[in-house]
Coordinates of C-alpha atoms in Angstrom, one line a residue:
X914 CA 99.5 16.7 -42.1
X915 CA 96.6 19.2 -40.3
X916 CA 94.1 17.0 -41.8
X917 CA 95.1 13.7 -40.4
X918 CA 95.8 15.8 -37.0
X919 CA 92.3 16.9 -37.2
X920 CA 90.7 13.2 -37.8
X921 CA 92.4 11.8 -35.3
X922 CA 91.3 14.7 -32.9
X923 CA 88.1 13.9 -34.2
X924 CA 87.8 9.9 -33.6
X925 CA 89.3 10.7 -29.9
X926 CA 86.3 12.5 -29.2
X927 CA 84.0 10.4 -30.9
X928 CA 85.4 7.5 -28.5
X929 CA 85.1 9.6 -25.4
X930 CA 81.9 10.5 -26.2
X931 CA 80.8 6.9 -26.6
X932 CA 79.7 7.2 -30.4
X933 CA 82.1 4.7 -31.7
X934 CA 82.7 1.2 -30.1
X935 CA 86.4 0.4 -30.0
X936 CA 86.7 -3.6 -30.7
X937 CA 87.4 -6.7 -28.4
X938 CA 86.2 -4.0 -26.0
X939 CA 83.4 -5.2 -23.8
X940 CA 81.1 -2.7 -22.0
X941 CA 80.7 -4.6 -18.6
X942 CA 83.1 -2.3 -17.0
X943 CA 80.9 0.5 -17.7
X944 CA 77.8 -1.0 -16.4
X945 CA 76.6 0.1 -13.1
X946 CA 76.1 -3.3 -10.5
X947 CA 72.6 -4.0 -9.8
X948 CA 73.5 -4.2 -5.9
X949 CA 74.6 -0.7 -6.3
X950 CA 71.6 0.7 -7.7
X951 CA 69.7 -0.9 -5.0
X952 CA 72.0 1.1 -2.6
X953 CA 71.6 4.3 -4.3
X954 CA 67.9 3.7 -4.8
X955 CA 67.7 2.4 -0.8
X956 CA 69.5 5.7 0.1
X957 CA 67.5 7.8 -1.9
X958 CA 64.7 6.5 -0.7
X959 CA 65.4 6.3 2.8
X960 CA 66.3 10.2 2.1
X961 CA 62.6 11.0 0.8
X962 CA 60.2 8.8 2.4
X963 CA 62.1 7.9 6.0
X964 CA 61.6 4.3 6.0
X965 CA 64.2 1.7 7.1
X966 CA 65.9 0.1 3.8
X967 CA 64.6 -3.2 4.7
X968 CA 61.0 -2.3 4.6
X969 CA 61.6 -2.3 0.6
X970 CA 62.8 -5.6 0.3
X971 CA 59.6 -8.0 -0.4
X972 CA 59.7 -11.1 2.0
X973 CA 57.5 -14.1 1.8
X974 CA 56.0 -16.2 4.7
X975 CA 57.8 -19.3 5.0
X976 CA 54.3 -21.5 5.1
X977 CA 52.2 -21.9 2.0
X978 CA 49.2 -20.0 1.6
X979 CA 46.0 -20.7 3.3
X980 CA 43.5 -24.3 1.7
X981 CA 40.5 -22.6 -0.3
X982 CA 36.9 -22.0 2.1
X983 CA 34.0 -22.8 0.9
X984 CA 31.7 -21.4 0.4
X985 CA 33.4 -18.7 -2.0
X986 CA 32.6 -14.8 -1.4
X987 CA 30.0 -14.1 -4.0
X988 CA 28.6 -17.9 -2.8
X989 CA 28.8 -16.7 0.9
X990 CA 26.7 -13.1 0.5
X991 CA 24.3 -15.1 -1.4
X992 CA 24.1 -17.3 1.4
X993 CA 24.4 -14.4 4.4
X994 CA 21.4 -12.6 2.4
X995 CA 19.5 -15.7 2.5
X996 CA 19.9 -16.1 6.3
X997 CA 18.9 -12.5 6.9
X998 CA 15.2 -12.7 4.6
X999 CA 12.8 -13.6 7.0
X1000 CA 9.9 -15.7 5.9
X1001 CA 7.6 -16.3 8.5
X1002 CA 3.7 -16.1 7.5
X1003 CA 1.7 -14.8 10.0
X1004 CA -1.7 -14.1 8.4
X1005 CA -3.8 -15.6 5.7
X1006 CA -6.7 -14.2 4.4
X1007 CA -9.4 -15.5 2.0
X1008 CA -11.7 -12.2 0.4
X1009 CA -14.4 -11.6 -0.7
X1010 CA -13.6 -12.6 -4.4
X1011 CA -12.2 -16.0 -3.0
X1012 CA -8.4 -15.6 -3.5
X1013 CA -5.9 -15.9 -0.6
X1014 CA -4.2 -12.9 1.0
X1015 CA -1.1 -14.0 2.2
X1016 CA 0.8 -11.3 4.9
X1017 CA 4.1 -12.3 5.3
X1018 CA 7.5 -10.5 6.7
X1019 CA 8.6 -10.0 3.2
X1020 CA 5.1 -7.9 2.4
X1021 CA 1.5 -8.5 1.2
X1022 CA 0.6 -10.6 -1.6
X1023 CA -2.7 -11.8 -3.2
X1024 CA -2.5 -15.2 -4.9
X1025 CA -5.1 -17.5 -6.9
X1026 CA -5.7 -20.4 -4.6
X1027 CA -6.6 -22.9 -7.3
X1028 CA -2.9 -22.2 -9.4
X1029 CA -0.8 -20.7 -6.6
X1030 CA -0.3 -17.7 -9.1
X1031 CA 0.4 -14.7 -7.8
X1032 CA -2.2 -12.0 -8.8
X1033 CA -0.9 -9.0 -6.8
X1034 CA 1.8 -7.9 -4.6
X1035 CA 1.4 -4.8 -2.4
X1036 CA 4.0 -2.3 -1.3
X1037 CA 3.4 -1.5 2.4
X1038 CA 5.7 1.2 4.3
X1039 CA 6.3 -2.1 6.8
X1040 CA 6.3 -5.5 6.3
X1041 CA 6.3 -7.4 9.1
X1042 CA 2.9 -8.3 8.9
X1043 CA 1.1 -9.8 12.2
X1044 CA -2.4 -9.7 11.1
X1045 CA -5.1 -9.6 8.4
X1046 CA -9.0 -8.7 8.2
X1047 CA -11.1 -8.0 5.5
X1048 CA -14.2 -5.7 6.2
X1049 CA -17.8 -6.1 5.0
X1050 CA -17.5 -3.9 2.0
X1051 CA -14.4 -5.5 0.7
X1052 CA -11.3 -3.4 2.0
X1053 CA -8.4 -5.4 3.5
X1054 CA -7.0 -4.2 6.9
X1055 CA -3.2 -4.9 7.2
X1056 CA -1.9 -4.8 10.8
X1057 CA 2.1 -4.8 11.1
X1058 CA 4.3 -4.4 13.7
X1059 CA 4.5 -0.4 12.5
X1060 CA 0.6 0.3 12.3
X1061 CA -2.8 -0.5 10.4
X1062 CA -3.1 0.0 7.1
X1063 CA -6.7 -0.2 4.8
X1064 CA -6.3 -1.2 0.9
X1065 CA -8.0 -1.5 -2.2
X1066 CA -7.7 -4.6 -3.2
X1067 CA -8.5 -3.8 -6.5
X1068 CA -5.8 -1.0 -7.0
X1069 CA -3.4 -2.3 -4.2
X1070 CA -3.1 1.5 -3.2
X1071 CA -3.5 2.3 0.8
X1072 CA -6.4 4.5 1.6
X1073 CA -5.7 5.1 5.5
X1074 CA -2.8 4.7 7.5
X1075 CA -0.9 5.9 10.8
X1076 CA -4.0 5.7 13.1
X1077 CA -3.6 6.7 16.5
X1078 CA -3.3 3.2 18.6
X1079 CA -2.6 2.0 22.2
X1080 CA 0.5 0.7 19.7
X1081 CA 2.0 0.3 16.6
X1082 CA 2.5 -3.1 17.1
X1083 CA -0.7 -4.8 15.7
X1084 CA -0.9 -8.9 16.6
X1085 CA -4.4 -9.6 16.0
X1086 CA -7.6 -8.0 13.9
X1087 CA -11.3 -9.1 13.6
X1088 CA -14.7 -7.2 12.0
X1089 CA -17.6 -8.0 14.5
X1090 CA -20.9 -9.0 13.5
X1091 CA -21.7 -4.9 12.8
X1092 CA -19.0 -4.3 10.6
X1093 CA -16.6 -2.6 13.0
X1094 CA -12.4 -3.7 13.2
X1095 CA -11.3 -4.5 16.4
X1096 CA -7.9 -4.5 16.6
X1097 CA -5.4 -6.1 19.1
X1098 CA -2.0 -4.8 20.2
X1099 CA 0.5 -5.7 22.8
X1100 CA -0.3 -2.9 24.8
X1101 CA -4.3 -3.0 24.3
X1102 CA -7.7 -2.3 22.0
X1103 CA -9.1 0.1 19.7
X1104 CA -12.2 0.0 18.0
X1105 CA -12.3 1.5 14.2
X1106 CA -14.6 2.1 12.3
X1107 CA -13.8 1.2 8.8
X1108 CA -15.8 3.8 6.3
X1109 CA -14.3 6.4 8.2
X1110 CA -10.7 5.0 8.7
X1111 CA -11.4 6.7 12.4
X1112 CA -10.6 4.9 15.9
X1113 CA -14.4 5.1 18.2
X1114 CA -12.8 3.7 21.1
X1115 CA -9.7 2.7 22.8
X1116 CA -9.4 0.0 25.9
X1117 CA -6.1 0.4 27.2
X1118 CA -6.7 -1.2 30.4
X1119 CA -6.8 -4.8 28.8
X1120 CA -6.9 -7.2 31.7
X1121 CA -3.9 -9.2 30.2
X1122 CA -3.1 -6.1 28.6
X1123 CA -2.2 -7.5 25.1
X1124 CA -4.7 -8.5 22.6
X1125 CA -3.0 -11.8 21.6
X1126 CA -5.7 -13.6 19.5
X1127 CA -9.5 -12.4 19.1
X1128 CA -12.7 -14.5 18.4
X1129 CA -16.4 -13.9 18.1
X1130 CA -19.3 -16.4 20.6
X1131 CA -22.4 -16.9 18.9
X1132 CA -23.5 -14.2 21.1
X1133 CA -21.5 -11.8 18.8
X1134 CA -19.3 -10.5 21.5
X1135 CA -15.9 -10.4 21.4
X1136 CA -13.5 -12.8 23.3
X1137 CA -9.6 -11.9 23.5
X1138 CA -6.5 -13.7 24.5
X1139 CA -3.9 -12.1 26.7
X1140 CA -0.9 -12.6 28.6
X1141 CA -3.3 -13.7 31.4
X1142 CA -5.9 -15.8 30.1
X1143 CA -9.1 -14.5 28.1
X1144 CA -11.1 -11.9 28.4
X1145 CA -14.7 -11.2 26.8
X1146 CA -15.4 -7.9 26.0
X1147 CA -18.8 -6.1 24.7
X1148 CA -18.5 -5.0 21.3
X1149 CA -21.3 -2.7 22.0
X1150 CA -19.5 -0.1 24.7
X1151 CA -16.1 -1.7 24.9
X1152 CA -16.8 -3.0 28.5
X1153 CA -15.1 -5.9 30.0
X1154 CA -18.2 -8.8 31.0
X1155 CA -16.2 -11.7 31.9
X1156 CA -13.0 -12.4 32.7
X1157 CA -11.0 -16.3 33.2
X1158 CA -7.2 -16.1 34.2
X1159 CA -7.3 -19.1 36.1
X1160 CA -6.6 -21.5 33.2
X1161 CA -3.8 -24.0 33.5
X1162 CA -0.8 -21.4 31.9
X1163 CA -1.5 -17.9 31.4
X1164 CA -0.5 -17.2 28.0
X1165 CA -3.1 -17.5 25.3
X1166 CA -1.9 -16.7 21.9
X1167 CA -4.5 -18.6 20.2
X1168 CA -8.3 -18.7 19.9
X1169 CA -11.4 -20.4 17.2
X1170 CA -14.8 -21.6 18.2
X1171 CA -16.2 -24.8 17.5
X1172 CA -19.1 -25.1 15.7
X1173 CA -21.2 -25.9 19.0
X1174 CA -19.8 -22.3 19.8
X1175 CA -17.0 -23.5 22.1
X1176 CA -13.7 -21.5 22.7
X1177 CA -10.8 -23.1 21.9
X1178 CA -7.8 -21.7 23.7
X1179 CA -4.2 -22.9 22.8
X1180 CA -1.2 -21.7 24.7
X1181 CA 2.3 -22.2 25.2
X1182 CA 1.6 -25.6 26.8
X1183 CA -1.8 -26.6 26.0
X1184 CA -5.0 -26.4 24.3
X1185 CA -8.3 -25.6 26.6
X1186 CA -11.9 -26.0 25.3
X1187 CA -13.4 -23.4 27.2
X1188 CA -17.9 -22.9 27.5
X1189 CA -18.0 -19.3 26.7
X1190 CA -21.8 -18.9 28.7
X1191 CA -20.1 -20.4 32.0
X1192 CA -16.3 -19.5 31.4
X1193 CA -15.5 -22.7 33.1
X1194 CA -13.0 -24.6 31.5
X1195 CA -14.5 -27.9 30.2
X1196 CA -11.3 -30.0 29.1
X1197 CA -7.8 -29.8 28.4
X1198 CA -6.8 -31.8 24.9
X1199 CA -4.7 -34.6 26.2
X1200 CA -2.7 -34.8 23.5
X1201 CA -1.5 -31.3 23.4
X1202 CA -0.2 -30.9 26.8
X1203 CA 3.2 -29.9 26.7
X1204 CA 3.2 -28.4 23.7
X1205 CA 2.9 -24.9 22.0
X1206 CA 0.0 -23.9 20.4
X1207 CA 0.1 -21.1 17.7
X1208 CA -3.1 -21.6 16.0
X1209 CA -6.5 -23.2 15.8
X1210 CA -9.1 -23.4 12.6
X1211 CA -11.9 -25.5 11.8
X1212 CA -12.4 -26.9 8.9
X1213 CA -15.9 -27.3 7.1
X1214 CA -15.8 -31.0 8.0
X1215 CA -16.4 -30.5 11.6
X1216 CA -12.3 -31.2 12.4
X1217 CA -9.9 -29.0 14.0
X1218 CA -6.6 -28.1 12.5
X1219 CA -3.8 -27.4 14.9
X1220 CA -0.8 -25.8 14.4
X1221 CA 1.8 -26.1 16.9
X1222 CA 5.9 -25.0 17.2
X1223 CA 6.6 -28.5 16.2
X1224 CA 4.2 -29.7 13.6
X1225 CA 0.7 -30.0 12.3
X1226 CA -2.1 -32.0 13.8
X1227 CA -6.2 -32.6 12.8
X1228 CA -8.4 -33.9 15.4
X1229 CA -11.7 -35.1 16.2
X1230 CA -12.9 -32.2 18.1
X1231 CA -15.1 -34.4 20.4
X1232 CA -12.7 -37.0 21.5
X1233 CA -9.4 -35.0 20.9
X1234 CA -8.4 -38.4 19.0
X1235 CA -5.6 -37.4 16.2
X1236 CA -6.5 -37.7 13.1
X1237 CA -3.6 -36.8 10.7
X1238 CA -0.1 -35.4 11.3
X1239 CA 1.2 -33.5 8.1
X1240 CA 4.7 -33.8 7.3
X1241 CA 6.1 -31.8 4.5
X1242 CA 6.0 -28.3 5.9
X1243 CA 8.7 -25.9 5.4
X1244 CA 8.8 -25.4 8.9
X1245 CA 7.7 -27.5 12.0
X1246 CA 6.5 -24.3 13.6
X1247 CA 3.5 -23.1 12.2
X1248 CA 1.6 -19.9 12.7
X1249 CA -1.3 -19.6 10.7
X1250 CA -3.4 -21.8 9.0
X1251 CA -6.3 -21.0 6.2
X1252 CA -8.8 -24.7 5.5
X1253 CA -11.1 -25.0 2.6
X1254 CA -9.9 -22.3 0.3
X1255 CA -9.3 -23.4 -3.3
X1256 CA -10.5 -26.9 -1.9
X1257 CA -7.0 -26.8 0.3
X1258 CA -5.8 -26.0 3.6
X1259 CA -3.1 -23.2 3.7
X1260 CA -0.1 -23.5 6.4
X1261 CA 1.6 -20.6 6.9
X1262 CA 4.7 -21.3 9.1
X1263 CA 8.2 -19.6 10.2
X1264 CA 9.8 -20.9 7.0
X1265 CA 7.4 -20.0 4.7
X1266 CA 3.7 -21.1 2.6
X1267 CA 2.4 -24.5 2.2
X1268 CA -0.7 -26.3 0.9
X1269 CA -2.5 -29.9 1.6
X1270 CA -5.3 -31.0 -0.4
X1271 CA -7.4 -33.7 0.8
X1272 CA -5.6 -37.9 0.3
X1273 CA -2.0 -35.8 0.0
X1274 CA 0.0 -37.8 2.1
X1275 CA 2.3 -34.1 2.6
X1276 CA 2.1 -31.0 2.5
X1277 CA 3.7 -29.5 -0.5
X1278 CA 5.7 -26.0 -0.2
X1279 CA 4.5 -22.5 -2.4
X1280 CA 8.0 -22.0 -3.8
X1281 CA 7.7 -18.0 -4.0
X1282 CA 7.1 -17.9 -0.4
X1283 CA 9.6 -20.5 1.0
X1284 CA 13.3 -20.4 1.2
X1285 CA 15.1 -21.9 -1.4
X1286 CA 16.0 -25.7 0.0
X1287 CA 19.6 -26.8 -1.7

């Protein structure tokens, strides 16, 4: 009789204490609702973080979600980097070994004119390049809008740097006929001499005051284009001979002599041929009035290429008669232009590097200098 007092003691316990399931008993009663233990959990939460119960219960906009945009993020940055490389080319330069110096605003690079290959690339503490010379000994002179530098172009390394001109901003260079760099910024000239990497002079009192575009006469002296006309300057002592700022504009950003040793002038609206003994202006090139002229070569063959904001043009220098229009160009605004090197004229414009050769119906686009066309 104590034993079967004790087991049932036992299995009373053993029920309250949940380790033996009674049957045809379900456990639903014991179950806590869900919408309680939100309330708890609301509560308790309300308790410890002070936020309004509602502010845990997700809600959904009642409109669908947004159509796809195109293009995609990793497609867009692609595209936003794209848009932010500049690839203007504002100097070309042939040296003394006959491959092409091309100065962009992505840095300096040396190519093989006959292949396109590129043979060097130069790392320059600026790159917006505005300008390049090459002295008589062989060293290239890089003019940027932060300075002048000098290089080897056999090691690529700058020798001389940070040299103290009227600016930094450097638009236009030239070696005259004894070796010396002139160079032109927008706020005047200096005068360096190359061995020594050293400025001689300085003429800060540019009628015009910036050195735009430079060209030698067959005199040897130095003629400049300025915000007011052109200026010729002795490249002797630095002083101003002659000055013409009543040309038809004011503005000359552009300058090349003929092979009679005419100045040709082109500006925002036209293109003067100017006698450089006289300084009267001899004729205005019909077929470029109106328009912007960046740049002005000629070519062995007696033409005269000229580069423009909107397009490329050769013409007969004597009657001003066009001779071609290139299509093809990466850009229609062109700013400098290289003929006869690697038998082909080199366009550099705001887009990028292009090349003609000679029965080319187009120009045809140097696809490591130009943006990438989808």
């Amino acid at each position: 009789m104590v034993f079967l007092c004790k087991r049932t003691r036992l299995f009373i316990s053993s029920i309250l204490l949940g380790f033996v399931a009674l049957p045809n008993v379900t456990h639903v009663a014991m179950a806590i609702p869900a919408t309680a233990q939100t309330d708890s959990q609301n509560l308790q939460a309300q308790k410890i973080l002070n936020v309004d119960p509602s502010e845990l219960t997700p809600a959904y906009p009642p409109s669908a979600p947004p159509p796809r945009q195109d293009p995609l993020p990793d497609e867009r940055q692609l595209q936003e980097r794209l848009h932010d490389t500049d690839y203007r080319i504002n100097a070309l330069q042939q040296d003394v070994t006959g491959n092409l110096w091309v100065g962009s605003w992505r840095g300096l690079s040396r190519i093989d004119p006959n292949t396109g290959k590129i043979l060097t690339r130069v790392n320059l503490p600026n790159v917006t390049i505005g300008a390049i010379a090459q002295d008589k000994v062989g060293r290239l002179w890089v003019g940027t809008y932060e300075g002048l530098q000098r290089v080897d172009i056999r090691s690529g390394e700058i020798t001389a740097q940070n040299l103290f001109l009227p600016s930094k901003r450097v638009l236009s260079l030239l070696v005259d006929k004894r070796g010396y760099l002139w160079t032109g910024t927008d706020t005047g000239l200096a005068l360096v001499s190359p061995d020594q990497g050293l400025i001689m002079t300085t003429l800060k009192n540019l009628p015009g005051v910036s050195g735009n575009a430079m060209t030698l006469d067959a005199e040897g002296q130095l003629w400049v284009g300025t915000l007011d006309g052109v200026v010729r300057v002795n490249t002797a002592n630095a002083y101003i001979m002659k000055r013409i700022n009543n040309l038809p504009g004011t503005t000359v950003q552009a300058l090349a002599i003929s092979p009679e040793g005419l100045i040709w002038a082109g500006m925002p609206n036209n293109l003067l041929v100017i006698n450089p003994k006289t300084g009267m202006v001899l004729r205005s090139v019909a077929r470029l009035r109106g328009r912007n002229v960046t740049a002005v070569r000629f070519a062995k063959d007696g033409s005269v290429w000229v580069g423009t904001n909107n397009g490329l043009l050769r013409l007969n220098p004597y009657t001003g008669g066009l001779l071609d229009e290139i299509p093809g160009l990466p850009s229609s605004r062109v700013l400098s232009i290289a003929p006869d090197i690697g038998n082909k004229l080199w366009i550099g414009t705001s887009e990028g590097l292009a090349w003609l050769m000679p029965k080319m119906e187009k120009a045809q686009p140097h696809l490591a200098f130009t943006r990438a066309v989808k």
